[in-house]
Coordinates of C-alpha atoms in Angstrom, one line a residue:
M1 CA 14.8 183.2 91.5
A2 CA 11.9 184.9 89.7
H3 CA 10.6 188.0 91.4
R4 CA 9.5 191.6 90.7
A5 CA 10.5 194.4 93.1
L6 CA 8.1 197.3 93.5
I7 CA 9.9 200.3 95.0
T8 CA 8.0 203.0 96.9
H9 CA 9.9 206.2 97.9
T10 CA 9.1 208.2 101.1
R11 CA 10.8 211.2 102.6
R12 CA 12.9 209.1 105.0
T13 CA 13.0 205.5 103.9
M14 CA 12.9 203.3 100.8
T15 CA 10.5 200.4 101.0
V16 CA 11.2 197.4 98.8
T17 CA 8.3 195.1 98.4
V18 CA 9.0 191.7 96.9
K19 CA 6.2 190.1 95.0
D20 CA 6.7 186.4 94.9
T21 CA 6.1 184.5 91.7
D22 CA 7.6 181.1 92.6
K23 CA 5.3 180.7 95.6
R24 CA 8.1 180.3 98.2
P25 CA 7.6 181.7 101.7
R26 CA 8.3 185.4 101.8
Y27 CA 11.1 185.1 104.4
L28 CA 13.1 183.1 101.9
H29 CA 12.9 186.0 99.4
V30 CA 14.1 188.4 102.1
R31 CA 16.9 186.0 103.0
D32 CA 18.0 185.9 99.4
R33 CA 18.1 189.7 99.2
L34 CA 20.2 189.9 102.4
V35 CA 22.6 187.3 100.9
E36 CA 22.9 189.5 97.9
R37 CA 24.0 192.4 100.1
I38 CA 26.6 190.3 101.8
Q39 CA 27.9 188.9 98.6
S40 CA 28.2 192.4 97.1
G41 CA 30.3 193.5 100.0
S42 CA 27.7 196.0 101.3
W43 CA 28.1 194.3 104.7
G44 CA 31.7 193.0 105.3
P45 CA 32.9 190.2 107.6
G46 CA 32.2 191.1 111.2
Q47 CA 30.0 194.1 110.3
P48 CA 26.4 194.5 111.7
I49 CA 23.4 194.1 109.5
P50 CA 20.2 196.2 110.0
S51 CA 17.8 195.3 112.8
E52 CA 14.8 193.0 112.1
L53 CA 12.6 196.1 112.4
D54 CA 14.6 198.0 109.7
I55 CA 14.7 194.9 107.5
A56 CA 10.9 194.5 107.8
Q57 CA 10.3 198.2 106.9
E58 CA 12.7 198.1 103.9
F59 CA 11.2 195.0 102.3
G60 CA 7.6 195.7 103.3
V61 CA 7.2 192.5 105.3
S62 CA 6.2 191.8 108.9
Q63 CA 8.8 191.8 111.6
G64 CA 8.1 188.1 112.1
T65 CA 9.0 187.5 108.5
A66 CA 12.2 189.5 108.8
R67 CA 13.0 187.5 112.0
M68 CA 12.6 184.2 110.2
A69 CA 14.9 185.4 107.3
V70 CA 17.6 186.4 109.8
A71 CA 17.2 183.2 111.8
T72 CA 17.7 181.2 108.5
L73 CA 20.9 183.0 107.9
A74 CA 22.1 182.3 111.4
M75 CA 21.4 178.6 111.0
E76 CA 23.4 178.7 107.8
N77 CA 26.3 180.3 109.6
V78 CA 26.1 183.4 107.4
V79 CA 25.4 185.7 110.3
V80 CA 25.9 185.5 114.0
R81 CA 23.6 186.9 116.7
R82 CA 25.2 188.6 119.8
Q83 CA 23.0 189.1 122.8
G84 CA 22.5 192.8 123.4
L85 CA 24.6 193.9 120.4
G86 CA 22.8 192.8 117.3
T87 CA 23.4 190.6 114.3
F88 CA 26.7 190.5 112.4
V89 CA 28.1 189.0 109.2
F90 CA 29.9 185.8 110.2
E91 CA 33.7 186.4 110.2
H92 CA 36.0 183.5 109.6
T93 CA 39.0 183.2 111.9
P94 CA 41.7 180.4 112.2
D95 CA 40.0 179.2 115.4
D96 CA 36.6 179.1 113.7
E97 CA 37.9 177.2 110.8
L98 CA 39.5 174.6 113.1
S99 CA 36.4 174.2 115.2
R100 CA 33.9 174.1 112.4
F101 CA 35.8 172.3 109.6
S102 CA 38.2 169.9 111.4
C103 CA 37.0 166.6 112.8
L104 CA 40.4 165.1 113.7
F105 CA 41.1 164.6 117.5
D106 CA 44.0 163.2 119.4
A107 CA 43.9 160.4 122.0
G108 CA 42.9 162.9 124.7
H109 CA 39.9 164.0 122.6
E110 CA 41.4 167.4 121.9
R111 CA 41.0 168.8 118.4
I112 CA 44.2 168.6 116.3
G113 CA 45.4 171.9 115.1
A114 CA 48.2 170.6 112.8
G115 CA 51.1 172.8 111.9
L116 CA 52.7 172.9 108.5
G117 CA 55.7 174.0 106.5
D118 CA 56.1 176.6 103.7
W119 CA 53.9 176.3 100.7
R120 CA 52.7 178.3 97.7
P121 CA 49.9 177.7 95.2
L122 CA 50.7 176.8 91.6
S123 CA 48.7 177.6 88.5
A124 CA 47.7 174.8 86.2
S125 CA 45.1 173.7 83.7
A126 CA 42.2 172.0 85.4
T127 CA 41.9 168.3 85.0
R128 CA 38.6 166.6 84.2
T129 CA 38.2 165.7 87.9
E130 CA 38.9 169.2 89.0
R131 CA 36.4 170.6 86.6
R132 CA 33.8 168.2 87.8
M133 CA 34.3 168.8 91.5
L134 CA 34.5 172.6 91.1
H135 CA 31.8 172.9 88.4
L136 CA 34.3 174.5 86.0
P137 CA 34.0 174.8 82.2
S138 CA 36.5 173.3 79.8
G139 CA 39.7 175.3 79.5
S140 CA 39.6 176.6 83.1
R141 CA 42.6 177.0 85.3
V142 CA 43.1 176.1 88.9
L143 CA 45.5 176.9 91.7
R144 CA 46.9 173.7 93.3
I145 CA 48.3 173.6 96.8
S146 CA 50.3 170.6 98.0
R147 CA 51.5 170.5 101.5
V148 CA 52.4 168.3 104.4
R149 CA 50.8 169.1 107.7
T150 CA 52.7 168.3 110.8
R151 CA 51.7 167.4 114.4
K152 CA 54.2 167.8 117.2
G153 CA 56.9 168.3 114.5
K154 CA 56.1 165.0 112.7
P155 CA 54.3 164.6 109.3
F156 CA 50.6 164.0 110.0
A157 CA 48.7 164.6 106.8
L158 CA 49.4 165.0 103.1
E159 CA 47.0 167.6 101.7
K160 CA 46.2 168.6 98.1
I161 CA 43.9 171.5 97.4
S162 CA 42.5 172.8 94.1
L163 CA 40.9 176.2 93.8
P164 CA 39.3 177.9 90.7
E165 CA 41.9 180.4 89.7
A166 CA 39.4 182.9 88.4
R167 CA 38.0 183.3 92.0
F168 CA 41.4 183.7 93.6
A169 CA 43.3 185.9 91.2
G170 CA 46.7 186.9 92.6
L171 CA 46.9 184.2 95.3
A172 CA 49.7 182.4 93.5
S173 CA 51.9 185.5 93.5
R174 CA 51.6 186.0 97.3
G175 CA 54.2 184.9 99.8
N176 CA 53.8 181.9 102.1
L177 CA 50.3 181.7 103.5
P178 CA 49.0 180.4 106.8
G179 CA 47.6 177.0 107.3
T180 CA 44.0 178.1 107.7
L181 CA 42.6 179.5 104.4
Y182 CA 38.9 180.4 104.9
E183 CA 39.7 183.7 106.5
I184 CA 41.8 184.7 103.5
Y185 CA 39.0 183.5 101.1
Q186 CA 36.5 185.7 102.8
K187 CA 38.4 188.9 103.6
D188 CA 40.6 189.1 100.5
Y189 CA 38.3 187.5 97.8
G190 CA 34.8 187.8 99.2
V191 CA 34.4 184.0 99.2
H192 CA 32.4 183.1 102.3
V193 CA 32.6 179.3 102.9
V194 CA 29.4 178.2 104.6
E195 CA 29.5 174.5 104.4
A196 CA 31.5 171.5 103.3
E197 CA 30.9 167.9 102.4
E198 CA 33.5 165.2 103.3
R199 CA 33.8 161.7 102.1
L200 CA 36.0 159.2 104.0
T201 CA 37.9 156.2 102.6
A202 CA 40.4 153.8 104.1
V203 CA 43.5 153.5 101.8
I204 CA 47.1 152.4 102.0
A205 CA 50.2 154.6 101.5
D206 CA 51.7 154.4 98.1
R207 CA 55.4 155.2 97.6
A208 CA 54.8 158.9 97.2
A209 CA 52.6 159.2 100.3
A210 CA 54.9 157.0 102.3
R211 CA 57.9 159.2 101.5
D212 CA 56.1 162.5 102.4
L213 CA 54.5 161.1 105.6
K214 CA 57.6 159.1 106.5
V215 CA 55.6 155.9 107.0
A216 CA 56.0 152.4 105.5
V217 CA 54.6 151.7 102.0
G218 CA 51.2 150.0 102.7
A219 CA 50.6 151.8 106.0
P220 CA 46.9 152.5 106.6
L221 CA 45.7 156.0 105.9
L222 CA 42.4 157.8 106.2
R223 CA 41.5 159.6 102.9
I224 CA 39.3 162.7 103.5
E225 CA 37.9 164.3 100.4
R226 CA 36.2 167.7 100.9
V227 CA 34.3 170.0 98.7
A228 CA 33.8 173.4 100.4
V229 CA 30.8 175.5 99.3
A230 CA 30.5 179.2 99.3
L231 CA 27.6 181.5 100.1
G232 CA 25.4 181.1 97.0
G233 CA 26.0 177.4 96.6
E234 CA 29.1 177.4 94.5
P235 CA 31.9 174.9 95.1
V236 CA 35.1 176.8 95.7
E237 CA 37.6 174.3 97.0
W238 CA 38.3 170.6 96.4
R239 CA 40.6 169.2 99.1
V240 CA 42.0 165.6 99.5
S241 CA 43.9 164.7 102.7
L242 CA 45.8 161.5 103.4
C243 CA 46.1 161.2 107.2
Y244 CA 48.2 158.9 109.3
L245 CA 46.1 158.5 112.4
T246 CA 48.5 157.3 115.1
D247 CA 46.9 158.1 118.5
A248 CA 44.2 160.1 116.6
H249 CA 40.7 159.7 115.2
Y250 CA 38.0 161.3 113.1
R251 CA 34.9 162.3 115.0
T252 CA 31.7 163.9 114.1
R253 CA 28.2 164.3 115.6
L254 CA 25.1 163.1 113.8
R255 CA 21.8 164.8 114.5

């Protein structure tokens, strides 16, 4: 983003006027500056951001422009508005991760919150595929997580996750971690997952998958490949799940 900031000091406030050079709407420049504050940790998960009036005064824009910038962040799930309280940095929780990023439902149309056993990430050299999916340079290392999710005490999904080790230093040395990860990404590493892309493929169980899922070789499985993207547009997680959907289904809404 090309811009020049003109800073004017007064006795009580500092006004930052952004002069656009790429001809984008001014509210997008304000949005980018607010994102920078969140990424830097100036406003942590669950913390309030300034009011639209304060944002307008700081950046030298109209209150309508500030409102559009904040509304854009809300649509992107970066902030959340609370009636009568203000606007807060979005805070990942296990329930939120399940409701926003899981599309698996049981026969009663209830979202499946699968349990799992113990697991620990392992450090390894990134493969060509991992480098491509995570936009990593040659020679990078990743953390790999391999785990079997359970449902009602039975194997339900075989899950493999790859993370850029440079973004999650120390994760491999920690004890067993919970099944939901995005809260840890955000609060411990400043990595705020805002969106994910999933690709679905019908496959059959090979010997390894059949053993881990306790199904017959050749059983039908749903392969879900996900790339999770953090605030700023960087891919931070590549996840492949093989799911045995007995009395269950994948459901999403198209708008």
